CSV table of C-alpha atoms in Angstrom, one decimal:
chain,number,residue,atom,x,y,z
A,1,UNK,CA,71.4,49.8,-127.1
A,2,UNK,CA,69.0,48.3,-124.4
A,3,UNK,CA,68.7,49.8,-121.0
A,4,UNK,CA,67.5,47.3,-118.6
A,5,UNK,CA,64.6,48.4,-116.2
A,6,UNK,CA,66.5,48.0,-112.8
A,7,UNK,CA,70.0,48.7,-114.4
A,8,UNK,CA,71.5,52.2,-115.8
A,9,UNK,CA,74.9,52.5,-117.1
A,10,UNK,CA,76.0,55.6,-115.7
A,11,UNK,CA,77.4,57.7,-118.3
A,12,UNK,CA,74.9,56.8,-120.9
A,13,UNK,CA,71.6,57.7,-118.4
A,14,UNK,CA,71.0,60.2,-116.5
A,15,UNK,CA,69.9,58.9,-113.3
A,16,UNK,CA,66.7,59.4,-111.1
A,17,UNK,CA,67.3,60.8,-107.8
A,18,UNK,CA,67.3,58.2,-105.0
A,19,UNK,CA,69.4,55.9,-106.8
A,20,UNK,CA,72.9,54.3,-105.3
A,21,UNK,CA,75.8,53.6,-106.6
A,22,UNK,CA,76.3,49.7,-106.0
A,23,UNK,CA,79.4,49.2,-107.7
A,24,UNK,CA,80.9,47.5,-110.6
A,25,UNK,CA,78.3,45.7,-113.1
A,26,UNK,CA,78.3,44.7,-117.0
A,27,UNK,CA,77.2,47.1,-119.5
A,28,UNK,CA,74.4,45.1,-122.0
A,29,UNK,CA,73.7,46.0,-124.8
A,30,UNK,CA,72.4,43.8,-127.9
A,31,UNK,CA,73.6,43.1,-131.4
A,32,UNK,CA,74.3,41.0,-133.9
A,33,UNK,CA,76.7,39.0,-132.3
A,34,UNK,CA,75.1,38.7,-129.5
A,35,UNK,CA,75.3,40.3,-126.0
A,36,UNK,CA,78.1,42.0,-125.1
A,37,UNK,CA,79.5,43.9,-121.5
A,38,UNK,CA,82.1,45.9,-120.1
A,39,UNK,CA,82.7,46.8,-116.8
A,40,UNK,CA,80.6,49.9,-115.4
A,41,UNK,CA,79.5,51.6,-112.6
A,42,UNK,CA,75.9,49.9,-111.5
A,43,UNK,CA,73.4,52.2,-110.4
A,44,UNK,CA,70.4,50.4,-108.0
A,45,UNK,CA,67.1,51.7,-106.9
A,46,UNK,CA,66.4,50.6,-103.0
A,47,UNK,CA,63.2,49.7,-103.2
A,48,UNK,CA,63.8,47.1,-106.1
A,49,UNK,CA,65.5,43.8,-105.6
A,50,UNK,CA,68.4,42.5,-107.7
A,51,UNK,CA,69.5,39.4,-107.5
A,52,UNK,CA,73.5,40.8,-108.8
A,53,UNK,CA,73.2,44.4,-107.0
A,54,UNK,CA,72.2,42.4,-103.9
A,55,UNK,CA,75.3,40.0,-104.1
A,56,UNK,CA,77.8,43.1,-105.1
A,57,UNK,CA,76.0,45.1,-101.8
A,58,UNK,CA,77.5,42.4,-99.6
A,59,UNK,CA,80.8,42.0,-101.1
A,60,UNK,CA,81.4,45.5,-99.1
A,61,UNK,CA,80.5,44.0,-95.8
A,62,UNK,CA,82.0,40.2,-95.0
A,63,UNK,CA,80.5,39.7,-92.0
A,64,UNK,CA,77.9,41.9,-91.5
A,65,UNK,CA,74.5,40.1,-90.5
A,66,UNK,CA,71.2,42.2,-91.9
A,67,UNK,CA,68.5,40.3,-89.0
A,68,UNK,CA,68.9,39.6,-85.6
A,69,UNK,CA,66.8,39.3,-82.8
A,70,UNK,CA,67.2,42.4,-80.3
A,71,UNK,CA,68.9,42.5,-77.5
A,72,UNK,CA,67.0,42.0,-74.2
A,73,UNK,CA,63.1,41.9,-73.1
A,74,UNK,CA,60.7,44.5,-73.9
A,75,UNK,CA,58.5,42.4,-71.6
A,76,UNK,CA,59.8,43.5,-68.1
A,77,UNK,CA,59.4,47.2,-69.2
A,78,UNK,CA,59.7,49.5,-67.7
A,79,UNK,CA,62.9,48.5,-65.5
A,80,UNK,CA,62.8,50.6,-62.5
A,81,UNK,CA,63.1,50.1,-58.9
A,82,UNK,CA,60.1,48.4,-57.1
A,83,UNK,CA,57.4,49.9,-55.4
A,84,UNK,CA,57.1,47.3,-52.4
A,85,UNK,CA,60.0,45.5,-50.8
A,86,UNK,CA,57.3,42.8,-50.8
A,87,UNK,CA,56.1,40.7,-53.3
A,88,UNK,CA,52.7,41.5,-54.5
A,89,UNK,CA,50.5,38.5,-55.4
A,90,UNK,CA,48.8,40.0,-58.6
A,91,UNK,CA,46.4,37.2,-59.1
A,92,UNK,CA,44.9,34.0,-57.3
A,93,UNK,CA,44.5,30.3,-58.1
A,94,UNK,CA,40.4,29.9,-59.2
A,95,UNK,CA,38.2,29.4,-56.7
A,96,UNK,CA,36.2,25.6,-56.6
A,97,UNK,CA,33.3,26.0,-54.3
A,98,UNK,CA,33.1,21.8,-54.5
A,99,UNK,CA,36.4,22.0,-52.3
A,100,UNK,CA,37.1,22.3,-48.6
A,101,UNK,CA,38.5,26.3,-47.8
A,102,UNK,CA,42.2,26.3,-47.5
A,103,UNK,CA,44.7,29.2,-47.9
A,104,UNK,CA,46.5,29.9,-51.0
A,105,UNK,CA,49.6,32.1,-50.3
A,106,UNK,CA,52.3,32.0,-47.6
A,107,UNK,CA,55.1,34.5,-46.7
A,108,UNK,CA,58.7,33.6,-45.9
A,109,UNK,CA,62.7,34.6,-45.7
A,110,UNK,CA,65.1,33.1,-48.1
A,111,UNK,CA,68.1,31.5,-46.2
A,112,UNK,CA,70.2,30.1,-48.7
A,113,UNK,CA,71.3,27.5,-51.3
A,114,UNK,CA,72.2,23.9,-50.8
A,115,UNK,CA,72.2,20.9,-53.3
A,116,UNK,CA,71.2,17.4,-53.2
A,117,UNK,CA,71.6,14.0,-54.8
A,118,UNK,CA,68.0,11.9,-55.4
A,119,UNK,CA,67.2,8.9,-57.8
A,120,UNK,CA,65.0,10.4,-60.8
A,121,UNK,CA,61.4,8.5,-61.4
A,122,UNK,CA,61.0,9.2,-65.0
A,123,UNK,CA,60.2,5.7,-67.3
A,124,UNK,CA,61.6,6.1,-70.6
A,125,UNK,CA,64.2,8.6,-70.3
A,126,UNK,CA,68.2,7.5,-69.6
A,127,UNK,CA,68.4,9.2,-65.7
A,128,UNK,CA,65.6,6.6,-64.9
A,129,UNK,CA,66.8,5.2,-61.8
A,130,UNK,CA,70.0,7.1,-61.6
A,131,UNK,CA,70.9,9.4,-59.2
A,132,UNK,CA,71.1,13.3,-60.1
A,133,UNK,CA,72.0,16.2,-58.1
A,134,UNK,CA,70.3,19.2,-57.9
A,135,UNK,CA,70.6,22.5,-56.4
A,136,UNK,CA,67.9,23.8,-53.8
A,137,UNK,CA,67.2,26.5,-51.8
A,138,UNK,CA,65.9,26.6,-48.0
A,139,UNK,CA,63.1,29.7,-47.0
A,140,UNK,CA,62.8,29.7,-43.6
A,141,UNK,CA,58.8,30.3,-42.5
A,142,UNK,CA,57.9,30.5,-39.2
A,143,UNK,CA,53.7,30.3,-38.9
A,144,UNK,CA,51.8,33.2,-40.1
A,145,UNK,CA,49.3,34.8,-37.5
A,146,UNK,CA,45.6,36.0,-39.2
A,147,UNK,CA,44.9,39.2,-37.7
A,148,UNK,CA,41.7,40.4,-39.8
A,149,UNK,CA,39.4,39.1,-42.5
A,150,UNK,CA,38.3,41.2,-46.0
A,151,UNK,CA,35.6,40.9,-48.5
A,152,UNK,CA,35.6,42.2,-51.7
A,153,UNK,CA,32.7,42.8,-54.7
A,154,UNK,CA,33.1,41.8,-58.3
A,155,UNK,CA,32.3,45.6,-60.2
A,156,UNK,CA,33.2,46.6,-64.2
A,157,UNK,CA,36.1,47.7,-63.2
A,158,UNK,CA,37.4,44.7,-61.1
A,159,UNK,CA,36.9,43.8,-57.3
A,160,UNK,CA,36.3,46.3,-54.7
A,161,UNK,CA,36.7,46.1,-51.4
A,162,UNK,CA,33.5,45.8,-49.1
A,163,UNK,CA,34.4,45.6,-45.2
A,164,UNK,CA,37.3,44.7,-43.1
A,165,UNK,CA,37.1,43.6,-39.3
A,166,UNK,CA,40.1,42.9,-37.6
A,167,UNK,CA,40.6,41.0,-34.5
A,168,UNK,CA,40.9,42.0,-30.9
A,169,UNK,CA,44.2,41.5,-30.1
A,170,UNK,CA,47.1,42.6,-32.2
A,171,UNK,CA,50.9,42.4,-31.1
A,172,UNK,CA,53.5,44.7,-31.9
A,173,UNK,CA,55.1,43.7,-34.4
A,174,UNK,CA,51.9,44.3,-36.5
A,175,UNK,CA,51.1,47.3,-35.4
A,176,UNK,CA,54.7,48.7,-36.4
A,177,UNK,CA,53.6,48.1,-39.8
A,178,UNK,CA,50.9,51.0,-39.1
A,179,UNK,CA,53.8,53.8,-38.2
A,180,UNK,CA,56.6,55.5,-39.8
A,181,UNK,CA,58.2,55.8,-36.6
A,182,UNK,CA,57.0,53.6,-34.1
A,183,UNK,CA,59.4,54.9,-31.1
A,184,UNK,CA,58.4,58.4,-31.5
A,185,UNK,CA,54.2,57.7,-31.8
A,186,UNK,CA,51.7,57.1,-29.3
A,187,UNK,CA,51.6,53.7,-30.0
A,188,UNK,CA,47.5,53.6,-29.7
A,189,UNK,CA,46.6,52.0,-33.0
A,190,UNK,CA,43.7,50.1,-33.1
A,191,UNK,CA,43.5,51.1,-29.4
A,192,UNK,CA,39.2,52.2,-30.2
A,193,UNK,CA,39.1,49.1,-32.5
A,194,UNK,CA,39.9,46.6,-29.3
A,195,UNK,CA,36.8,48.2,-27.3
A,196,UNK,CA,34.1,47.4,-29.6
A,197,UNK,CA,34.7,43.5,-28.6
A,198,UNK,CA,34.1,44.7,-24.7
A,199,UNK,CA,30.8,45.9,-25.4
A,200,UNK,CA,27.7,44.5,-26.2
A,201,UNK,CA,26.9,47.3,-28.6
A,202,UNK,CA,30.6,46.8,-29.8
A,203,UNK,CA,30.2,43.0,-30.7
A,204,UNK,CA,27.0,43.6,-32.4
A,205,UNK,CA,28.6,46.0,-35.1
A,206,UNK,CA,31.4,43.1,-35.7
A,207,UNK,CA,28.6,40.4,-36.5
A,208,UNK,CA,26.7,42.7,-38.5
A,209,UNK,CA,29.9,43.5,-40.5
A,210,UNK,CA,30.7,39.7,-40.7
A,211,UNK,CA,27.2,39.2,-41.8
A,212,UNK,CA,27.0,42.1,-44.4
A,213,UNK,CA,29.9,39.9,-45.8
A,214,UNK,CA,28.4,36.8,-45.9
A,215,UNK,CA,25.6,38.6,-47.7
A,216,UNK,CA,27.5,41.3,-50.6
A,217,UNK,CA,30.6,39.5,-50.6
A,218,UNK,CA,32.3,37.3,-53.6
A,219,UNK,CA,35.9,36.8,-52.6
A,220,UNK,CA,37.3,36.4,-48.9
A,221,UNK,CA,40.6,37.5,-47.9
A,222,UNK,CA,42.8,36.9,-44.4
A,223,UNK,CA,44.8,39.1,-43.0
A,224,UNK,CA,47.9,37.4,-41.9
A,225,UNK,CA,51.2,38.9,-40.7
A,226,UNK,CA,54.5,37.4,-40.0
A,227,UNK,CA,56.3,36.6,-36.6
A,228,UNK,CA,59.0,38.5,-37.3
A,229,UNK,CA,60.5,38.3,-33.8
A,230,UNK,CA,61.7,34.7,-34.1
A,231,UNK,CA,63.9,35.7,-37.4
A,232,UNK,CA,66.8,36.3,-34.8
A,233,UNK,CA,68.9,36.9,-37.9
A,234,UNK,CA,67.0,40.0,-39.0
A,235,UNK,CA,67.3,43.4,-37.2
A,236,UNK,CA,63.5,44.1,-38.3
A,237,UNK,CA,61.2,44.5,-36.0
A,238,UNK,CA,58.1,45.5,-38.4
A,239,UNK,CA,56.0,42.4,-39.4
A,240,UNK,CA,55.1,41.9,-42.9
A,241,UNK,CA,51.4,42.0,-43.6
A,242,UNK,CA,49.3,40.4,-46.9
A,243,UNK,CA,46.5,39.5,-47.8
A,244,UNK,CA,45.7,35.6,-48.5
A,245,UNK,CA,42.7,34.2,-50.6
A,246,UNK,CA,40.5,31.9,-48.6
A,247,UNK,CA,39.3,29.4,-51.7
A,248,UNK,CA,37.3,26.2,-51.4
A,249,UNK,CA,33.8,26.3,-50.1
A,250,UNK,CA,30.7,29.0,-50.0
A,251,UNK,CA,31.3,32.1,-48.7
A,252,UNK,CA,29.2,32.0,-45.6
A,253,UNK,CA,32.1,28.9,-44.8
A,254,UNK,CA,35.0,30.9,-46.3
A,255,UNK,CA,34.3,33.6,-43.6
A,256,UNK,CA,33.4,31.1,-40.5
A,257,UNK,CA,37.1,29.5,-41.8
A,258,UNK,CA,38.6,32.7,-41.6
A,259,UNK,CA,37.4,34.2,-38.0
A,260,UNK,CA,38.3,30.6,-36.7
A,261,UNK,CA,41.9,31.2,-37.3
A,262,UNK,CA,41.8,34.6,-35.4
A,263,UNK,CA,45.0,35.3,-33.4
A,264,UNK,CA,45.9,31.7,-34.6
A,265,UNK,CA,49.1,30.4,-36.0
A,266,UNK,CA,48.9,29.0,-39.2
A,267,UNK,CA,52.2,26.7,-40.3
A,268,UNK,CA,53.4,26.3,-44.0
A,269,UNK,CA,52.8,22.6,-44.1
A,270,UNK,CA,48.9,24.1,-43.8
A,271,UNK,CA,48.9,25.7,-47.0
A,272,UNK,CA,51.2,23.4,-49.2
A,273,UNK,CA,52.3,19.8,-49.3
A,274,UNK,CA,55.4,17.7,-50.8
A,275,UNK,CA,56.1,17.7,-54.5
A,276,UNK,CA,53.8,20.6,-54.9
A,277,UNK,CA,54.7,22.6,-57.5
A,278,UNK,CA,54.3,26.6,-56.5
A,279,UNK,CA,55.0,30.3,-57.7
A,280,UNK,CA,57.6,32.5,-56.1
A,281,UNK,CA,57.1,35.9,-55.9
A,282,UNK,CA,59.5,38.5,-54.8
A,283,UNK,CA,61.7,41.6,-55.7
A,284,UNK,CA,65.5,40.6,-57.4
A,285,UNK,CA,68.9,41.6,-55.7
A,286,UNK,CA,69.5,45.3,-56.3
A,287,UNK,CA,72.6,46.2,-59.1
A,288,UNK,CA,72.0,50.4,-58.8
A,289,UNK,CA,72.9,52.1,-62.1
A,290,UNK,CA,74.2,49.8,-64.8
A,291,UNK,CA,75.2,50.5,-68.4
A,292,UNK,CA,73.8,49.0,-71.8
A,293,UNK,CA,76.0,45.8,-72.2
A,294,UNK,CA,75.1,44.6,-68.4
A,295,UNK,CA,71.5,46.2,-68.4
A,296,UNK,CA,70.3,45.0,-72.1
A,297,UNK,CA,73.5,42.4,-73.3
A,298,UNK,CA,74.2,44.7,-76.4
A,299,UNK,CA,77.0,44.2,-78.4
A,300,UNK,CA,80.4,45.7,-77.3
A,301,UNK,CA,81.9,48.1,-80.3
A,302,UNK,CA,85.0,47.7,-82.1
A,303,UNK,CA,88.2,48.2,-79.6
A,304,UNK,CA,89.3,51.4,-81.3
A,305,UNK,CA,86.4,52.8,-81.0
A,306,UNK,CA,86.7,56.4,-80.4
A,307,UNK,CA,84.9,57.9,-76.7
A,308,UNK,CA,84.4,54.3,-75.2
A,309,UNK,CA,82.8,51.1,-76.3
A,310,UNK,CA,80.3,49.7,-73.9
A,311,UNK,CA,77.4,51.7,-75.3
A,312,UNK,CA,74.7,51.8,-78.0
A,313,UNK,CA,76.6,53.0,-81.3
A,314,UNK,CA,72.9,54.2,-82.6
A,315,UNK,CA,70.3,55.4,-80.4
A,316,UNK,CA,67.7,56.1,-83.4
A,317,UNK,CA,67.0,58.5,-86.6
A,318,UNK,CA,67.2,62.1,-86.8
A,319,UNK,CA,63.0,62.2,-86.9
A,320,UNK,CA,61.2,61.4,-85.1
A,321,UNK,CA,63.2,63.9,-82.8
A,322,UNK,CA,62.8,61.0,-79.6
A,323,UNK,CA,64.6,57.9,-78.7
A,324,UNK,CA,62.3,54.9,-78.8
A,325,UNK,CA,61.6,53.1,-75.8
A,326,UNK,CA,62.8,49.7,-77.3
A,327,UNK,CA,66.6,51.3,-77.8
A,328,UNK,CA,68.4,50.1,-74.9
A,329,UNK,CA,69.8,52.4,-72.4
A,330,UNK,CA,71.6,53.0,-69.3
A,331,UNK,CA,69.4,53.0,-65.7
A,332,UNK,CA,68.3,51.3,-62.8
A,333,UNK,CA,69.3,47.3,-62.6
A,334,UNK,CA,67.9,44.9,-60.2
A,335,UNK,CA,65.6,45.3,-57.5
A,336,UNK,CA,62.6,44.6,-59.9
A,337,UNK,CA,59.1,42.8,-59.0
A,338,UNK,CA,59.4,39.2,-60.7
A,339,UNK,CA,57.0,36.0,-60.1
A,340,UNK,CA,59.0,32.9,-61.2
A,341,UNK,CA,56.7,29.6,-62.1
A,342,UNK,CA,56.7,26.4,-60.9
A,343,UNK,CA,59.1,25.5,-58.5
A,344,UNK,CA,58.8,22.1,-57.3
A,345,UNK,CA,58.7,21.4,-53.4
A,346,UNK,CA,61.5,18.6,-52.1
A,347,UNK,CA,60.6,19.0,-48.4
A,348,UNK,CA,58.9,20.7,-45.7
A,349,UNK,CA,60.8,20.8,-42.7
A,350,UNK,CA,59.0,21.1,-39.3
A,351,UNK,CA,60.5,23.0,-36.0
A,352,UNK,CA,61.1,20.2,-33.2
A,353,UNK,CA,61.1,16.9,-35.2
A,354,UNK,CA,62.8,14.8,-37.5
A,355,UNK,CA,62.0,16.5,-40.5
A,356,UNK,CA,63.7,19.6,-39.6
A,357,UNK,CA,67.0,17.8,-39.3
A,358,UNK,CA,68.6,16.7,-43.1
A,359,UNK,CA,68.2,13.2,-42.3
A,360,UNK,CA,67.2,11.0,-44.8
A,361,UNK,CA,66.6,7.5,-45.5
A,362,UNK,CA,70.0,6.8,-47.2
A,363,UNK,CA,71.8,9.3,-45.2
A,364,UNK,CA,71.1,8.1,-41.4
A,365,UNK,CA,74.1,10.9,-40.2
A,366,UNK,CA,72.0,13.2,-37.4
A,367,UNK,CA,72.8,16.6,-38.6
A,368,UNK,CA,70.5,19.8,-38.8
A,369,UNK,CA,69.4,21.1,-42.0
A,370,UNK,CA,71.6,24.6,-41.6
A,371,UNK,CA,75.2,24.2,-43.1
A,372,UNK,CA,78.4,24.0,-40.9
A,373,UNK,CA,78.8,27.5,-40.2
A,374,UNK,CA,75.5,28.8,-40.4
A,375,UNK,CA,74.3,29.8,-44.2
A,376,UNK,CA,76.4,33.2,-45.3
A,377,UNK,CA,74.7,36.5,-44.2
A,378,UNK,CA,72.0,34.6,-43.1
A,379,UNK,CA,72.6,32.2,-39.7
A,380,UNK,CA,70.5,29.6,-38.5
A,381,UNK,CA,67.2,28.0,-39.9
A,382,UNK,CA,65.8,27.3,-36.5
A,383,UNK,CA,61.9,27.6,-37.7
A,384,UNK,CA,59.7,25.9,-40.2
A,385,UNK,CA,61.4,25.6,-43.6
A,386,UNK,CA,60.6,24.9,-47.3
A,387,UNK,CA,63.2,23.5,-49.9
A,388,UNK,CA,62.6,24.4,-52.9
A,389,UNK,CA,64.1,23.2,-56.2
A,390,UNK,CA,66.5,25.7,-58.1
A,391,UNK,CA,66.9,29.1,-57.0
A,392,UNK,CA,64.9,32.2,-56.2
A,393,UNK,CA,64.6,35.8,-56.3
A,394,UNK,CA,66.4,38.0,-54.7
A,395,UNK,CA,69.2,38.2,-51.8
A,396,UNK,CA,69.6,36.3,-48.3
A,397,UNK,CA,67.3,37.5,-45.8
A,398,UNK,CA,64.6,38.8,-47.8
A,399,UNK,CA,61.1,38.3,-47.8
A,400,UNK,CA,59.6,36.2,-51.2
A,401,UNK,CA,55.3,35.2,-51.5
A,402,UNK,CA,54.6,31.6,-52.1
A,403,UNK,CA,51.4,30.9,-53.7
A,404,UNK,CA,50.0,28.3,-54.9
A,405,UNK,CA,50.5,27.7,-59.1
A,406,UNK,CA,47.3,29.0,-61.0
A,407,UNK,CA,47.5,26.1,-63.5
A,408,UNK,CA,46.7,22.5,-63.4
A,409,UNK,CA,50.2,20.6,-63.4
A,410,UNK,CA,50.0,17.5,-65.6
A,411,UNK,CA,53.2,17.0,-66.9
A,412,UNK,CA,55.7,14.7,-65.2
A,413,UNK,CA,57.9,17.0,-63.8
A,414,UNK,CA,55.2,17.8,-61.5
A,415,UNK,CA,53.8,14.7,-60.7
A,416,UNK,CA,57.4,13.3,-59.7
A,417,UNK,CA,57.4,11.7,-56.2
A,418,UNK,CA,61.0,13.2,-55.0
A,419,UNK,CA,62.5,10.4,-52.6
A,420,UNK,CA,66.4,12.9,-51.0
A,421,UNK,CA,69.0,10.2,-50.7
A,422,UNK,CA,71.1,13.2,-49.5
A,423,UNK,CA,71.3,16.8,-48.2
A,424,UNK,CA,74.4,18.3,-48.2
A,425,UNK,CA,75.6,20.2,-45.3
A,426,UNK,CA,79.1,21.2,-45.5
A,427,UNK,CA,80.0,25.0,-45.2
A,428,UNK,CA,78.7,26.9,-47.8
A,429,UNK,CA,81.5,30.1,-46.9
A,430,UNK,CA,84.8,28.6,-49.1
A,431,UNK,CA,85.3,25.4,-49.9
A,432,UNK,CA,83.1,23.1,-47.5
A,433,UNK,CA,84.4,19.3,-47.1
A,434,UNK,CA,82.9,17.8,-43.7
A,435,UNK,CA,79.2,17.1,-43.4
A,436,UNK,CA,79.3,17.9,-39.6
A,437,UNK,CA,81.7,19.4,-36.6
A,438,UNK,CA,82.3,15.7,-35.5
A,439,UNK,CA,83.5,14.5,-38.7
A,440,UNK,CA,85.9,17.6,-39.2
A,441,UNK,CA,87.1,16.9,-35.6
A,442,UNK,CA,87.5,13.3,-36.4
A,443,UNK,CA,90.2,13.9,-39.4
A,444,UNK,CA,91.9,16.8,-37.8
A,445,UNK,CA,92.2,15.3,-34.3
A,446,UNK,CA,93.0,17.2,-31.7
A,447,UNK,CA,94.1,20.6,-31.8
A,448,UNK,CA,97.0,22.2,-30.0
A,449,UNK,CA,96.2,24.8,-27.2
């Protein structure tokens, strides 16, 4: 009788240790008559493949898939609570000296979401010149005020910062962002600083520093804060403060650009332009504590599962004595730093003028750009505004970075001139039907008193 190598008929051969029992296979042996088999017990060694053990291994499982790709991102690691309510601009568009200076970042409050019908420009595809709608979302952003300038060094280990100088006057709202508790302090911050422009030996020491910058200095930074005070929705008072990359120019220009704009508005139509497309950077709408199938979308267990069923049947082997950092567990969800990519710009709407309103040239009805209503949990846009295609990051009323997008857009999403045919307007809380007051007055008529 023949034994083949990856086969043992149990019975006849002792078997090594390590190998499995597989199930039911056919005995061979060799004669005269040729080969003959019987049913016996099929013993397989795991580190060999067999094309028959491999076949009778998944006759014991019917549905069972062997791959799949894992649940969740190891990407976003670790998922935690934020540091900074803010959103932290982590890197800059490249400098081009060959261009004039501009500012590359702008700060702003997220008011809501809207949507709106336009005619999509794309030659070729089967929406050419057929209308589309689209949802958008409205940041309001009043102007930004540049309070201070900063120069840093290029070093090994990255930039570091050479000198700030800050301007003469600051207003409250900045300076709260200097205090834990601005009721009960002395409220004398940058009180000295303020001097140093009355003197002569004062304003001496400020164009040295300006000049030590022009000199040692390879990136320029403003200082610009928020105006907090017309967000009549928020019950903040503290302004939010950042850092914006001057880029364009040299850098004896980049800082003459930046002290020009001291104690200076600075509006969002400034900084960016229509059909621009732009980064958003903020923190996501807090969850709290969240389990494995809403934290990580893992696979519910079986429904008789014993001691619940939401959770992570396996969390790893016996050694190493640790569960891995890619098994998914329970913890914080939401309220995580995220930068979302190119988000196209429908409109900039100005305070005061026609843009503000959502007038367009197919929809001639005079109506303001806030829903009837005002937008949920958030109220009126009665500043500066930016729509936005899509959605963004976190909840109503909180603060999100635009910056300009790193990379060179080409493609024709980007270069798509976006002509509104319509902004909807209707109330946003239920089921909203009328575009404005009048018109809902029109078709209820007169109500009784």
């Amino acid at each position: 009788m023949t034994i083949r190598r990856r086969f043992a008929v149990s019975g006849e051969l002792r078997p090594r240790q390590g190998w499995r029992r597989v199930g039911k296979g056919r005995r061979v042996c060799h004669g005269s008559n040729g080969t003959h088999g019987g049913d016996q017990d099929v013993l397989w060694w795991p580190g060999q493949r067999h094309e028959g053990a491999e076949k009778l291994r998944r006759r014991k499982m019917s549905h069972r898939k062997f791959e799949h790709p894992r649940h969740g991102s190891l990407g976003f690691l670790p998922r935690k609570r934020a540091a900074r309510h803010r959103g932290k601009v982590k890197a800059f568009p490249k400098d081009d000296p060959s261009k004039p200076c501009k500012l590359t970042a702008f700060l702003g409050y997220k008011a809501g979401m809207t949507h709106i019908v336009r005619d999509v420009e794309k030659p070729g595809s089967k929406l050419h010149k057929k209308e589309t709608c689209e949802a958008v979302t409205i940041i309001e952003a009043p102007p930004m005020v540049v309070v201070g300038v900063v120069g840093y060094v290029k070093t090994p280990r990255g930039l570091r910062s050479l000198n700030t100088v800050w301007a003469q006057h600051l207003s409250e709202e900045v300076k709260r962002r200097f205090y834990k508790n601005w009721c009960k302090s002395k409220k004398k911050a940058f009180a000295k600083y303020s001097k140093n422009y009355e003197s002569e030996e004062g304003k001496k020491s400020i164009e040295s520093q300006f000049e030590k910058l022009i000199k040692y200095a390879t990136v320029i930074r403003v200082l610009a804060h928020t105006q907090i005070r017309k967000m009549k929705g928020l019950k903040q008072k503290k302004a939010h403060l950042m850092e914006i990359q001057v880029n364009g120019g040299t850098i004896a220009q980049k800082v003459e650009f930046a002290k020009s704009f001291f104690e200076k508005q600075i509006p969002i139509d400034a900084v960016f332009q229509k059909d621009e497309m732009i980064d958003i950077i903020g923190v996501t709408k807090g969850k709290g504590y969240e389990g494995v199938v809403t934290r990580w979308g893992v696979t519910r267990l079986p429904r008789k599962t014993h001691r619940g069923l939401r959770k992570v049947a396996c969390i790893g082997a016996w050694h190493p004595a640790r569960v891995s950092f890619t098994v998914a567990r329970a913890g914080q969800n939401g309220y995580h730093h995220r930068t979302e990519m190119n988000k196209k710009i429908y409109k900039l709407g100005k305070a005061g003028q026609e843009s503000h309103t959502a007038v367009t040239e197919f929809d001639r009805t005079e109506k303001d750009i806030t829903p009837i209503g005002g937008f949920p949990h958030y109220g009126v846009v009665k500043d500066d505004y930016i729509l936005i295609k899509g959605c963004c990051v976190g909840p109503k009323k909180r603060v999100v970075t635009l910056r300009q997008s790193l990379l060179k857009q080409t493609s024709r999403l980007a270069l798509e001139d976006i002509k509104l045919k319509f902004i909807d307007t209707s109330s946003k809380f239920g089921h909203g039907r009328f575009q404005t007051t009048q018109e809902k007055q029109k078709y209820y008529g007169r109500l009784k008193a």
